[in-house]
Short mmCIF file of C-alpha atoms in Angstrom, two decimals:
data_model
loop_
_atom_site.label_atom_id
_atom_site.label_comp_id
_atom_site.label_asym_id
_atom_site.label_seq_id
_atom_site.Cartn_x
_atom_site.Cartn_y
_atom_site.Cartn_z
CA MET A 1 -25.51 12.81 12.26
CA ASN A 2 -22.34 10.94 11.44
CA ALA A 3 -21.98 7.21 10.95
CA ALA A 4 -20.66 6.55 14.47
CA GLU A 5 -23.71 8.14 16.08
CA GLU A 6 -25.97 6.29 13.67
CA LEU A 7 -24.37 3.05 14.80
CA LYS A 8 -24.88 4.04 18.44
CA GLN A 9 -28.57 4.67 17.77
CA LYS A 10 -28.95 1.26 16.14
CA LEU A 11 -26.89 -0.68 18.69
CA PRO A 12 -26.91 1.28 21.95
CA ALA A 13 -25.74 -1.77 23.90
CA ALA A 14 -22.59 -2.28 21.81
CA VAL A 15 -21.21 1.24 21.53
CA VAL A 16 -19.29 2.52 24.54
CA SER A 17 -18.58 5.99 23.21
CA THR A 18 -18.26 7.94 19.97
CA GLY A 19 -15.64 10.42 18.88
CA MET A 20 -13.45 11.43 15.97
CA GLN A 21 -10.19 10.07 14.56
CA VAL A 22 -9.09 13.50 13.23
CA ASN A 23 -11.67 13.74 10.42
CA LYS A 24 -13.25 10.29 10.57
CA PRO A 25 -16.13 9.35 12.89
CA MET A 26 -15.08 6.72 15.41
CA ALA A 27 -17.04 4.40 17.69
CA VAL A 28 -15.54 2.47 20.59
CA ILE A 29 -17.18 -0.96 20.68
CA LYS A 30 -17.55 -3.44 23.53
CA LYS A 31 -15.25 -6.38 22.94
CA GLU A 32 -18.05 -8.97 23.12
CA GLU A 33 -20.24 -7.08 20.64
CA LEU A 34 -17.63 -6.57 17.90
CA LEU A 35 -19.03 -9.15 15.50
CA ASN A 36 -22.58 -7.81 15.90
CA ALA A 37 -21.42 -4.25 15.39
CA ALA A 38 -19.37 -5.23 12.33
CA ARG A 39 -22.38 -6.99 10.83
CA LYS A 40 -24.45 -3.84 11.35
CA VAL A 41 -21.67 -1.71 9.89
CA LYS A 42 -21.68 -3.86 6.77
CA GLU A 43 -25.47 -3.48 6.51
CA MET A 44 -24.99 0.28 6.73
CA GLY A 45 -23.06 0.07 3.46
CA PHE A 46 -19.45 0.04 4.65
CA ASP A 47 -18.19 -2.54 2.20
CA HIS A 48 -14.45 -1.78 2.25
CA LEU A 49 -12.36 -2.84 5.24
CA SER A 50 -9.34 -0.65 4.73
CA VAL A 51 -6.99 -1.63 7.54
CA ILE A 52 -6.74 -3.34 10.92
CA THR A 53 -4.24 -1.89 13.38
CA GLY A 54 -3.29 -3.32 16.74
CA THR A 55 -1.44 -1.16 19.26
CA ASP A 56 0.13 -2.07 22.58
CA TYR A 57 -0.61 0.58 25.24
CA LYS A 58 1.23 -1.34 27.99
CA ASP A 59 -1.87 -1.80 30.15
CA HIS A 60 -4.27 -2.65 27.32
CA PHE A 61 -4.37 -3.30 23.57
CA GLU A 62 -6.36 -1.33 21.05
CA VAL A 63 -7.56 -2.80 17.77
CA VAL A 64 -8.66 -0.21 15.23
CA TYR A 65 -10.72 -1.00 12.13
CA ASN A 66 -11.01 1.56 9.32
CA PHE A 67 -14.05 1.13 7.10
CA PHE A 68 -15.12 2.91 3.97
CA SER A 69 -18.32 2.88 1.94
CA TYR A 70 -17.87 2.93 -1.84
CA ASN A 71 -21.47 4.01 -2.40
CA ASN A 72 -21.83 6.77 0.17
CA LYS A 73 -18.14 7.77 0.25
CA HIS A 74 -18.17 7.77 4.06
CA ASN A 75 -15.54 6.70 6.56
CA LEU A 76 -16.10 4.92 9.84
CA VAL A 77 -13.63 3.79 12.47
CA LEU A 78 -14.32 1.07 15.03
CA LYS A 79 -12.11 0.63 18.04
CA VAL A 80 -12.01 -2.31 20.44
CA ILE A 81 -10.09 -2.38 23.69
CA ALA A 82 -8.61 -5.75 24.68
CA ASP A 83 -7.05 -6.88 27.96
CA HIS A 84 -3.30 -6.94 28.16
CA ASP A 85 -3.06 -10.39 29.73
CA LYS A 86 -5.16 -12.23 27.20
CA PRO A 87 -5.73 -10.08 24.10
CA GLU A 88 -8.46 -11.76 22.11
CA VAL A 89 -11.17 -10.30 19.86
CA ASP A 90 -13.58 -11.76 17.33
CA SER A 91 -12.41 -12.33 13.79
CA LEU A 92 -14.13 -10.51 10.94
CA THR A 93 -13.07 -13.00 8.27
CA SER A 94 -16.66 -14.23 7.92
CA LEU A 95 -17.70 -10.77 6.74
CA TRP A 96 -14.64 -9.49 4.87
CA LYS A 97 -12.22 -11.93 3.26
CA GLY A 98 -9.63 -9.17 3.19
CA ALA A 99 -9.55 -9.35 7.00
CA ASP A 100 -7.79 -12.72 6.77
CA TRP A 101 -4.26 -11.51 6.12
CA LEU A 102 -4.68 -8.26 8.03
CA GLU A 103 -5.63 -10.23 11.15
CA ARG A 104 -2.80 -12.68 10.63
CA GLU A 105 -0.38 -9.77 10.39
CA THR A 106 -1.76 -8.20 13.57
CA TYR A 107 -1.43 -11.56 15.34
CA ASP A 108 2.10 -11.99 14.01
CA LEU A 109 3.49 -8.59 14.95
CA VAL A 110 1.35 -7.50 17.91
CA GLY A 111 0.17 -10.82 19.29
CA ILE A 112 -3.57 -10.23 19.36
CA LYS A 113 -5.61 -13.41 18.87
CA PHE A 114 -8.64 -13.39 16.61
CA ARG A 115 -11.34 -15.81 17.74
CA GLY A 116 -12.84 -17.75 14.84
CA HIS A 117 -10.07 -17.05 12.33
CA PRO A 118 -9.73 -20.09 10.05
CA ASN A 119 -5.93 -20.06 9.82
CA LEU A 120 -4.36 -17.88 12.48
CA ILE A 121 -0.64 -18.44 11.85
CA ARG A 122 2.27 -16.08 11.41
CA ILE A 123 2.48 -14.40 8.01
CA LEU A 124 5.58 -12.18 7.87
CA LEU A 125 7.85 -13.73 10.49
CA PRO A 126 8.91 -17.40 10.45
CA ASP A 127 6.74 -19.90 12.32
CA GLY A 128 8.04 -20.44 15.82
CA TRP A 129 9.42 -16.92 16.22
CA ASN A 130 9.74 -16.00 19.87
CA GLY A 131 7.61 -13.02 20.86
CA HIS A 132 5.70 -10.37 18.96
CA PRO A 133 8.00 -7.51 17.87
CA LEU A 134 5.53 -4.63 18.03
CA ARG A 135 4.78 -5.21 21.70
CA LYS A 136 6.38 -2.58 23.86
CA ASP A 137 7.97 -5.18 26.13
CA TYR A 138 9.59 -7.11 23.25
CA ASP A 139 13.27 -7.57 23.93
CA MET A 140 15.18 -6.43 20.85
CA ASN A 141 18.35 -8.17 22.04
CA THR A 142 16.85 -11.65 21.88
CA GLU A 143 18.70 -13.63 19.23
CA GLN A 144 16.62 -15.73 16.87
CA PHE A 145 18.15 -18.32 14.56
CA VAL A 146 16.08 -19.29 11.55
CA THR A 147 16.76 -22.15 9.16
CA VAL A 148 14.62 -23.94 6.61
CA GLY A 149 13.79 -27.58 7.29
CA GLU A 150 13.63 -30.41 4.79
CA ASN A 151 9.97 -29.90 3.95
CA GLY A 152 10.31 -26.13 3.59
CA ASP A 153 9.09 -25.24 7.08
CA ASP A 154 10.85 -22.61 9.12
CA ILE A 155 12.75 -23.79 12.18
CA VAL A 156 13.48 -21.14 14.81
CA SER A 157 15.46 -21.42 17.98
CA PRO A 158 16.64 -18.77 20.45
CA ASP A 159 20.05 -20.37 21.05
CA GLY A 160 21.19 -21.59 17.64
CA THR A 161 20.75 -25.31 18.34
CA ASN A 162 18.94 -25.66 15.02
CA LEU A 163 21.98 -24.55 13.06
CA LEU A 164 24.64 -26.89 11.75
CA ARG A 165 27.43 -24.51 12.65
CA ARG A 166 27.29 -22.21 15.66
CA LYS A 167 28.18 -18.61 14.86
CA MET B 1 -5.15 -44.99 -13.93
CA GLU B 2 -4.57 -43.60 -10.47
CA THR B 3 -3.48 -39.99 -10.17
CA ASP B 4 -1.97 -38.16 -7.26
CA GLU B 5 -1.82 -34.54 -6.20
CA LEU B 6 1.49 -32.74 -6.53
CA ILE B 7 2.81 -29.88 -4.39
CA ILE B 8 4.95 -27.40 -6.32
CA ASN B 9 6.93 -24.58 -4.74
CA MET B 10 7.10 -21.62 -7.08
CA GLY B 11 9.68 -19.23 -5.69
CA PRO B 12 10.98 -17.69 -3.48
CA VAL B 13 13.55 -17.06 -6.21
CA HIS B 14 11.60 -17.16 -9.42
CA PRO B 15 11.75 -14.51 -12.18
CA SER B 16 7.98 -14.17 -12.33
CA THR B 17 7.37 -13.56 -8.65
CA HIS B 18 8.89 -10.06 -8.92
CA GLY B 19 11.11 -10.50 -5.91
CA VAL B 20 11.07 -13.02 -3.12
CA LEU B 21 7.60 -14.48 -2.95
CA ARG B 22 6.77 -18.17 -2.75
CA PHE B 23 3.62 -19.78 -4.05
CA LYS B 24 2.79 -23.18 -2.63
CA LEU B 25 0.72 -24.80 -5.38
CA ARG B 26 -1.37 -27.93 -4.91
CA MET B 27 -1.65 -29.30 -8.43
CA ASP B 28 -3.99 -31.81 -10.00
CA GLY B 29 -2.12 -32.50 -13.20
CA GLU B 30 -1.83 -29.09 -14.81
CA ILE B 31 -4.67 -27.51 -12.86
CA ILE B 32 -4.04 -25.40 -9.76
CA LYS B 33 -6.24 -26.76 -6.97
CA GLU B 34 -5.00 -24.43 -4.30
CA CYS B 35 -2.51 -21.58 -4.25
CA THR B 36 -1.01 -20.39 -0.97
CA PRO B 37 1.31 -17.39 -1.07
CA VAL B 38 4.12 -17.52 1.50
CA LEU B 39 5.50 -14.11 2.40
CA GLY B 40 8.00 -12.51 4.70
CA TYR B 41 11.29 -13.10 2.91
CA LEU B 42 11.84 -9.35 2.63
CA HIS B 43 10.40 -8.37 6.02
CA ARG B 44 12.57 -5.61 7.46
CA GLY B 45 10.44 -4.53 10.40
CA THR B 46 9.66 -1.09 8.98
CA GLU B 47 6.83 -0.54 11.45
CA LYS B 48 9.10 -1.26 14.41
CA LEU B 49 11.73 1.08 12.94
CA GLY B 50 9.04 3.76 12.77
CA GLU B 51 8.67 3.62 16.54
CA MET B 52 12.40 4.13 17.02
CA LYS B 53 12.99 7.04 14.64
CA THR B 54 11.84 10.64 14.88
CA TYR B 55 9.10 11.78 12.52
CA LEU B 56 11.55 13.16 9.96
CA GLN B 57 14.04 10.31 10.25
CA PHE B 58 11.39 7.82 9.17
CA ILE B 59 10.80 9.40 5.73
CA PRO B 60 13.75 7.62 3.99
CA TYR B 61 12.39 4.26 5.20
CA THR B 62 9.12 4.91 3.39
CA ASP B 63 11.10 5.19 0.12
CA ARG B 64 12.11 1.59 0.52
CA LEU B 65 8.63 0.14 0.84
CA ASP B 66 7.49 0.34 -2.74
CA TYR B 67 10.77 1.23 -4.37
CA MET B 68 9.19 1.49 -7.83
CA SER B 69 7.15 4.50 -6.74
CA ALA B 70 8.78 6.20 -3.80
CA PHE B 71 7.25 9.68 -4.13
CA PRO B 72 3.72 8.55 -3.26
CA ASN B 73 5.13 6.65 -0.27
CA ASN B 74 6.87 9.79 0.98
CA TYR B 75 3.71 11.75 0.44
CA ALA B 76 1.36 9.28 2.16
CA TYR B 77 3.47 9.31 5.31
CA VAL B 78 3.99 13.07 5.25
CA LYS B 79 0.28 13.63 4.69
CA ALA B 80 -0.52 11.59 7.80
CA VAL B 81 1.98 13.64 9.84
CA GLU B 82 0.56 16.88 8.47
CA GLU B 83 -2.99 15.84 9.32
CA LEU B 84 -1.89 14.86 12.81
CA ALA B 85 -0.07 18.11 13.50
CA GLY B 86 -2.30 20.38 11.43
CA ILE B 87 0.51 21.74 9.26
CA GLU B 88 -0.49 23.91 6.33
CA VAL B 89 1.30 23.42 3.03
CA PRO B 90 2.14 26.17 0.54
CA LEU B 91 0.43 25.87 -2.83
CA ARG B 92 3.64 25.68 -4.86
CA ALA B 93 4.80 22.72 -2.77
CA GLU B 94 1.51 20.92 -3.47
CA TYR B 95 2.02 21.47 -7.20
CA ILE B 96 5.54 20.09 -7.04
CA ARG B 97 4.27 17.07 -5.07
CA VAL B 98 1.60 16.33 -7.65
CA ILE B 99 4.15 16.59 -10.48
CA THR B 100 6.43 14.09 -8.77
CA MET B 101 3.63 11.70 -7.88
CA GLU B 102 2.09 11.62 -11.34
CA LEU B 103 5.50 11.17 -12.96
CA ASN B 104 6.08 8.32 -10.55
CA ARG B 105 2.75 6.78 -11.53
CA ILE B 106 3.87 6.71 -15.17
CA VAL B 107 7.22 5.18 -14.18
CA ASN B 108 5.48 2.54 -12.06
CA HIS B 109 3.06 1.53 -14.80
CA LEU B 110 5.86 1.35 -17.38
CA VAL B 111 7.74 -1.15 -15.23
CA SER B 112 4.55 -2.99 -14.37
CA ILE B 113 3.48 -3.45 -17.99
CA GLY B 114 7.03 -4.14 -19.10
CA SER B 115 7.58 -6.92 -16.59
CA LEU B 116 4.13 -8.36 -17.26
CA LEU B 117 4.97 -8.71 -20.93
CA LEU B 118 8.40 -10.09 -20.07
CA ASP B 119 6.76 -12.76 -17.92
CA LEU B 120 4.60 -13.68 -20.88
CA GLY B 121 7.66 -14.01 -23.09
CA ALA B 122 7.71 -10.68 -24.95
CA SER B 123 10.87 -8.71 -24.26
CA THR B 124 10.30 -5.60 -26.39
CA MET B 125 8.03 -3.78 -23.97
CA ILE B 126 10.42 -3.87 -21.03
CA MET B 127 13.15 -2.34 -23.22
CA TRP B 128 10.81 0.38 -24.38
CA GLY B 129 9.47 0.92 -20.87
CA PHE B 130 12.94 1.30 -19.40
CA ARG B 131 13.90 3.71 -22.20
CA GLU B 132 11.11 6.11 -21.25
CA ARG B 133 11.61 5.42 -17.55
CA GLU B 134 15.20 6.59 -17.89
CA ASN B 135 14.01 10.01 -19.07
CA ALA B 136 11.73 10.27 -16.06
CA LEU B 137 14.47 9.14 -13.68
CA GLN B 138 16.74 11.85 -15.07
CA LEU B 139 14.02 14.35 -14.21
CA PHE B 140 13.91 12.97 -10.66
CA GLU B 141 17.69 13.15 -10.44
CA LYS B 142 17.61 16.77 -11.53
CA LEU B 143 14.95 17.53 -8.94
CA CYS B 144 16.40 15.88 -5.84
CA GLY B 145 19.63 14.09 -6.71
CA ALA B 146 18.26 10.56 -6.40
CA ARG B 147 16.81 8.23 -8.99
CA MET B 148 14.75 5.79 -6.94
CA THR B 149 14.79 6.61 -3.23
CA PHE B 150 14.13 10.31 -2.94
CA ASN B 151 13.47 11.45 0.65
CA TYR B 152 12.13 14.57 -1.04
CA ILE B 153 8.65 15.33 0.31
CA LYS B 154 8.84 16.74 3.82
CA PRO B 155 6.18 17.80 6.31
CA GLY B 156 5.19 21.34 5.40
CA GLY B 157 6.50 21.23 1.86
CA VAL B 158 9.26 19.75 -0.23
CA ARG B 159 13.00 19.65 0.31
CA GLU B 160 14.14 21.79 -2.59
CA ASP B 161 12.62 24.04 -5.20
CA ILE B 162 12.36 23.05 -8.86
CA PRO B 163 15.79 23.55 -10.46
CA GLU B 164 16.34 25.61 -13.58
CA GLY B 165 15.60 23.75 -16.79
CA PHE B 166 13.33 21.22 -15.10
CA ILE B 167 10.05 22.43 -16.61
CA PRO B 168 11.30 22.51 -20.24
CA GLN B 169 12.72 19.01 -19.81
CA LEU B 170 9.41 17.85 -18.31
CA ASN B 171 7.50 19.36 -21.24
CA GLU B 172 9.75 17.48 -23.61
CA PHE B 173 9.11 14.25 -21.71
CA LEU B 174 5.35 14.79 -21.88
CA LYS B 175 5.45 15.42 -25.61
CA ASP B 176 7.57 12.33 -26.20
CA MET B 177 5.54 10.12 -23.88
CA GLU B 178 2.29 10.82 -25.72
CA LYS B 179 3.67 9.25 -28.91
CA ARG B 180 5.27 6.41 -26.98
CA ILE B 181 1.99 5.32 -25.39
CA GLU B 182 0.48 5.12 -28.87
CA ASP B 183 3.39 2.88 -29.83
CA TYR B 184 2.76 0.61 -26.86
CA GLU B 185 -0.88 0.28 -27.73
CA GLN B 186 -0.07 -0.60 -31.32
CA LEU B 187 2.46 -3.14 -30.17
CA ILE B 188 0.42 -4.85 -27.49
CA ASN B 189 -3.30 -4.17 -27.47
CA SER B 190 -4.34 -6.35 -30.35
CA ASN B 191 -1.55 -8.92 -30.29
CA GLU B 192 -3.32 -12.23 -30.64
CA ILE B 193 -1.06 -14.20 -28.28
CA PHE B 194 -1.30 -11.47 -25.68
CA LEU B 195 -5.09 -11.46 -25.88
CA MET B 196 -5.25 -15.23 -25.52
CA ARG B 197 -3.08 -15.06 -22.41
CA MET B 198 -5.00 -12.20 -20.83
CA LYS B 199 -8.68 -12.36 -21.73
CA ASN B 200 -10.87 -14.17 -19.20
CA ILE B 201 -7.82 -15.05 -17.11
CA GLY B 202 -7.70 -14.19 -13.42
CA VAL B 203 -11.31 -13.07 -13.32
CA ILE B 204 -12.51 -11.47 -10.10
CA SER B 205 -15.94 -9.90 -9.79
CA ALA B 206 -16.49 -6.42 -8.41
CA GLU B 207 -18.15 -7.85 -5.32
CA ASP B 208 -15.23 -10.17 -4.59
CA ALA B 209 -12.67 -7.48 -5.34
CA ILE B 210 -14.26 -5.20 -2.73
CA ASN B 211 -14.63 -8.03 -0.23
CA TYR B 212 -10.96 -8.95 -0.56
CA GLY B 213 -9.96 -5.32 -0.05
CA MET B 214 -8.44 -4.86 -3.49
CA THR B 215 -7.78 -1.26 -4.50
CA GLY B 216 -6.23 0.77 -7.29
CA PRO B 217 -6.05 -0.40 -10.92
CA THR B 218 -7.00 -3.95 -9.85
CA LEU B 219 -10.28 -2.70 -8.39
CA ARG B 220 -11.01 -0.39 -11.30
CA GLY B 221 -10.33 -3.27 -13.68
CA SER B 222 -13.27 -5.00 -12.00
CA GLY B 223 -15.63 -2.16 -12.85
CA VAL B 224 -15.69 -0.27 -9.54
CA ASP B 225 -15.50 3.42 -10.32
CA TYR B 226 -13.34 4.44 -7.44
CA ASP B 227 -10.27 6.63 -7.29
CA LEU B 228 -9.26 8.32 -4.04
CA ARG B 229 -7.86 11.25 -5.99
CA LYS B 230 -11.35 11.93 -7.21
CA TYR B 231 -13.72 10.85 -4.44
CA GLU B 232 -11.68 11.59 -1.32
CA PRO B 233 -9.56 14.34 -2.83
CA TYR B 234 -6.35 15.59 -1.30
CA SER B 235 -3.62 18.05 -2.31
CA ILE B 236 -4.64 20.01 -5.44
CA TYR B 237 -6.53 17.16 -7.12
CA PRO B 238 -9.97 18.81 -6.65
CA ASP B 239 -8.87 21.62 -9.01
CA LEU B 240 -7.66 19.28 -11.72
CA ASP B 241 -9.56 17.75 -14.59
CA PHE B 242 -9.14 13.98 -14.92
CA LYS B 243 -11.20 10.85 -14.84
CA ALA B 244 -10.95 7.52 -13.05
CA CYS B 245 -10.18 4.81 -15.61
CA VAL B 246 -12.61 1.92 -15.24
CA ARG B 247 -13.08 -1.29 -17.21
CA ASP B 248 -15.86 -3.83 -16.71
CA GLU B 249 -14.26 -7.07 -17.91
CA CYS B 250 -12.83 -8.01 -14.46
CA ASP B 251 -9.97 -9.96 -16.12
CA SER B 252 -6.25 -9.49 -16.57
CA TYR B 253 -6.72 -7.63 -19.83
CA ALA B 254 -8.95 -5.05 -18.12
CA ARG B 255 -6.32 -4.40 -15.48
CA TYR B 256 -3.67 -3.93 -18.17
CA ILE B 257 -5.86 -1.47 -20.11
CA VAL B 258 -6.60 0.49 -16.92
CA ARG B 259 -2.86 1.01 -16.45
CA ILE B 260 -2.39 2.25 -20.02
CA GLU B 261 -5.33 4.64 -19.62
CA GLU B 262 -3.99 5.85 -16.28
CA MET B 263 -0.68 6.79 -17.89
CA LYS B 264 -2.61 8.95 -20.35
CA GLU B 265 -4.57 10.56 -17.51
CA SER B 266 -1.34 11.25 -15.64
CA LEU B 267 0.05 12.99 -18.74
CA HIS B 268 -3.17 15.01 -18.89
CA ILE B 269 -2.81 16.01 -15.22
CA LEU B 270 0.86 16.90 -15.66
CA ARG B 271 0.10 19.15 -18.63
CA GLN B 272 -2.42 21.10 -16.53
CA VAL B 273 -0.09 21.40 -13.56
CA VAL B 274 2.96 22.49 -15.54
CA ASP B 275 1.02 25.38 -17.06
CA THR B 276 -0.35 26.74 -13.82
CA ILE B 277 2.36 26.16 -11.21
CA PRO B 278 2.39 29.28 -8.99
CA GLU B 279 5.47 31.26 -8.00
CA ALA B 280 5.52 31.10 -4.21
CA LYS B 281 7.10 29.62 -1.14
CA ILE B 282 7.73 25.90 -0.92
CA VAL B 283 7.88 25.08 2.77
CA SER B 284 6.06 25.94 5.98
CA ASN B 285 6.76 25.48 9.67
CA PRO B 286 4.29 24.30 12.30
CA LYS B 287 5.17 27.22 14.58
CA TYR B 288 5.82 30.08 12.22
CA GLY B 289 3.69 29.25 9.18
CA VAL B 290 4.84 29.55 5.58
CA ALA B 291 8.51 30.30 5.09
CA PRO B 292 9.43 33.91 4.40
CA MET B 293 11.90 33.00 1.67
CA THR B 294 11.62 31.44 -1.76
CA GLY B 295 13.97 28.62 -1.30
CA THR B 296 17.58 28.28 -1.79
CA PRO B 297 17.95 24.60 -0.95
CA SER B 298 19.80 25.03 2.33
CA ALA B 299 17.38 27.63 3.61
CA VAL B 300 14.42 25.38 2.91
CA SER B 301 15.76 22.26 4.52
CA THR B 302 16.70 24.08 7.71
CA TYR B 303 13.41 25.96 7.99
CA PHE B 304 11.35 23.00 9.10
CA PRO B 305 12.55 21.84 12.55
CA ARG B 306 14.36 18.53 12.57
CA ILE B 307 12.69 17.51 15.78
CA PHE B 308 9.09 18.42 16.31
CA THR B 309 6.33 17.04 18.47
CA PRO B 310 2.83 16.70 17.06
CA PRO B 311 -0.08 16.70 19.53
CA THR B 312 -1.28 13.44 21.09
CA GLY B 313 -3.73 11.57 18.93
CA GLU B 314 -4.11 9.10 16.12
CA VAL B 315 -4.67 9.47 12.42
CA TYR B 316 -5.25 7.23 9.43
CA SER B 317 -4.59 8.89 6.13
CA ARG B 318 -4.62 7.29 2.71
CA ILE B 319 -3.80 8.22 -0.86
CA GLU B 320 -4.17 6.68 -4.30
CA ALA B 321 -0.69 5.30 -4.91
CA PRO B 322 0.04 3.75 -8.34
CA LYS B 323 -0.67 0.28 -6.92
CA GLY B 324 -3.76 1.19 -4.92
CA GLU B 325 -4.72 2.58 -1.58
CA LEU B 326 -1.64 3.37 0.48
CA GLY B 327 -2.42 4.38 4.05
CA PHE B 328 -0.44 5.29 7.13
CA TYR B 329 -1.86 4.97 10.61
CA ILE B 330 0.13 7.00 13.13
CA ALA B 331 -0.50 7.12 16.86
CA SER B 332 1.31 9.91 18.67
CA ASP B 333 1.89 10.16 22.41
CA GLY B 334 3.21 13.71 22.20
CA THR B 335 6.90 12.80 22.06
CA THR B 336 9.38 13.23 19.23
CA LYS B 337 8.82 9.69 17.96
CA PRO B 338 5.59 8.04 16.77
CA TYR B 339 4.08 5.61 19.28
CA ARG B 340 2.87 3.32 16.52
CA VAL B 341 3.21 3.39 12.74
CA LYS B 342 1.05 1.04 10.71
CA ILE B 343 1.44 0.79 6.96
CA ARG B 344 -1.54 -0.32 4.89
CA SER B 345 0.23 -1.31 1.72
CA PRO B 346 -1.70 -1.83 -1.50
CA SER B 347 0.44 -4.76 -2.67
CA PHE B 348 -0.20 -6.76 0.51
CA CYS B 349 -3.98 -6.35 0.34
CA ASN B 350 -4.21 -6.93 -3.42
CA LEU B 351 -2.20 -10.13 -3.09
CA THR B 352 -4.86 -11.53 -0.73
CA ALA B 353 -7.10 -12.18 -3.73
CA ILE B 354 -4.59 -14.23 -5.74
CA PRO B 355 -5.67 -17.67 -4.38
CA LYS B 356 -9.24 -16.92 -5.41
CA MET B 357 -8.24 -15.57 -8.83
CA VAL B 358 -6.13 -18.49 -9.97
CA GLN B 359 -8.07 -21.45 -8.60
CA GLY B 360 -8.67 -23.89 -11.46
CA LEU B 361 -6.23 -22.20 -13.84
CA LYS B 362 -2.84 -23.39 -15.07
CA ILE B 363 0.56 -22.19 -13.89
CA PRO B 364 1.18 -19.90 -16.92
CA ASP B 365 -2.16 -18.25 -16.14
CA LEU B 366 -1.05 -17.68 -12.57
CA ILE B 367 1.95 -15.79 -13.96
CA ALA B 368 -0.29 -13.66 -16.19
CA ALA B 369 -2.80 -12.90 -13.42
CA PHE B 370 -0.08 -12.21 -10.88
CA GLY B 371 1.66 -9.83 -13.32
CA THR B 372 -1.46 -7.70 -13.60
CA ILE B 373 -1.83 -7.43 -9.81
CA ASP B 374 1.49 -5.56 -9.87
CA VAL B 375 3.00 -6.20 -6.45
CA VAL B 376 6.39 -5.11 -5.20
CA LEU B 377 7.70 -7.34 -2.45
CA GLY B 378 9.23 -4.48 -0.51
CA ASP B 379 5.68 -3.22 -0.17
CA VAL B 380 4.18 -6.61 0.70
CA ASP B 381 6.65 -7.60 3.40
CA ARG B 382 7.56 -4.16 4.70
#
């Protein structure tokens, strides 16, 4: 029995289905039950949160969590499906501190909100950037003008009104 | 006397931030109360580019993530593609890949240790490190024509076969390097000033290191015996004899020693590989299997199709890069371009722990601790 099926046995209400991500067992989790499932996963010995990936599938978002257990040398993948209109899932920062930046990055580039994150602001792009570049409907032709304000904050505008000289 | 807190911006252009990274430091006198890294100055949208390029076109972009060790980047991406499409790799190609990756590990650690010592005010080590690095870069140049950005490892194999005279030159490098590492240890390991700057500085416990998602030498410096090459083996690593280098002190000194030990292990691996490299084909094709020819360069690079479509699916594949766990998540929708490429870079995740490590220390200690994390900003910002 692999880790995904073990999780299903322990939390039958939370797991929608189980499968494989090539060679890693994967469990699709109900959006509302993510935090519960993650807590259980940590109890099962998966102490390393390797990566969080958000993907835009046009009609829905997928958030994929890759876990690893240093003691048992096992992998486990959790997947959550979020609505396209209002993508929001629970934050795992209370369980893994490493989730902090990974969630901020996912919010920054894909635009998925993490409920309960202590500091959900952009990390790679300047504050105030318009849109989330890894969404499939992001318009690559949008111009963005970035300058640095007096106190070091980023100032972004789509039309260049923040610049001293227009280009 | 009334005192006030002071906000100091360290960076984005500061010699000790190894690129364009800014630390926002909230200071109480000389003590760091809070350290907030500000990133993104080198963000080039590599993940978005991945969605717009074909599978093979994206390989050169991976070179430019962690430009100090580009071979492992190439390999991590290619390994993900191979797992996704189920491509088999000829044994000789795997040997060549391991040679390049281990050489690159030595190069990376030389620069890492050199710049760490330079940050602390000792300039000898970076000169020595670059001297030996030059020999390794000449080997790379001989192999694929480039010194830092290689575009050499391809799905199904490598781009070109080993040129004539490469193995003798590599043997010479190995012989030389062994003595050089002894020199480094004599120069640095028991230097009193160095020890005072490194011991008990930037301490992070094993539990915290795991919780923050640290990997690589930084994790092993905290006493966690974990090396993906050993415990989730890939390529030909299962057949090789080496050990994961672990230290229990959890401080900056431990992380430095781990890097020195890893260079020795890499030499050990290289010596085994050089002796046993098999004579065989170096590239395979998803449709037709291993190439029928031993490669003249042009034949090899045209054998693997420029445009190929892996089956629909998703894969996350990770390797032990010099800086830690480097992973690529690829989602394919069955077209010629990836639907989504996500890069899990070791520098980004290791940097997460810096605020915790330096709280309550002084600014020079931040520089020492940050030097032993060994980040490259191309890898952090992507």
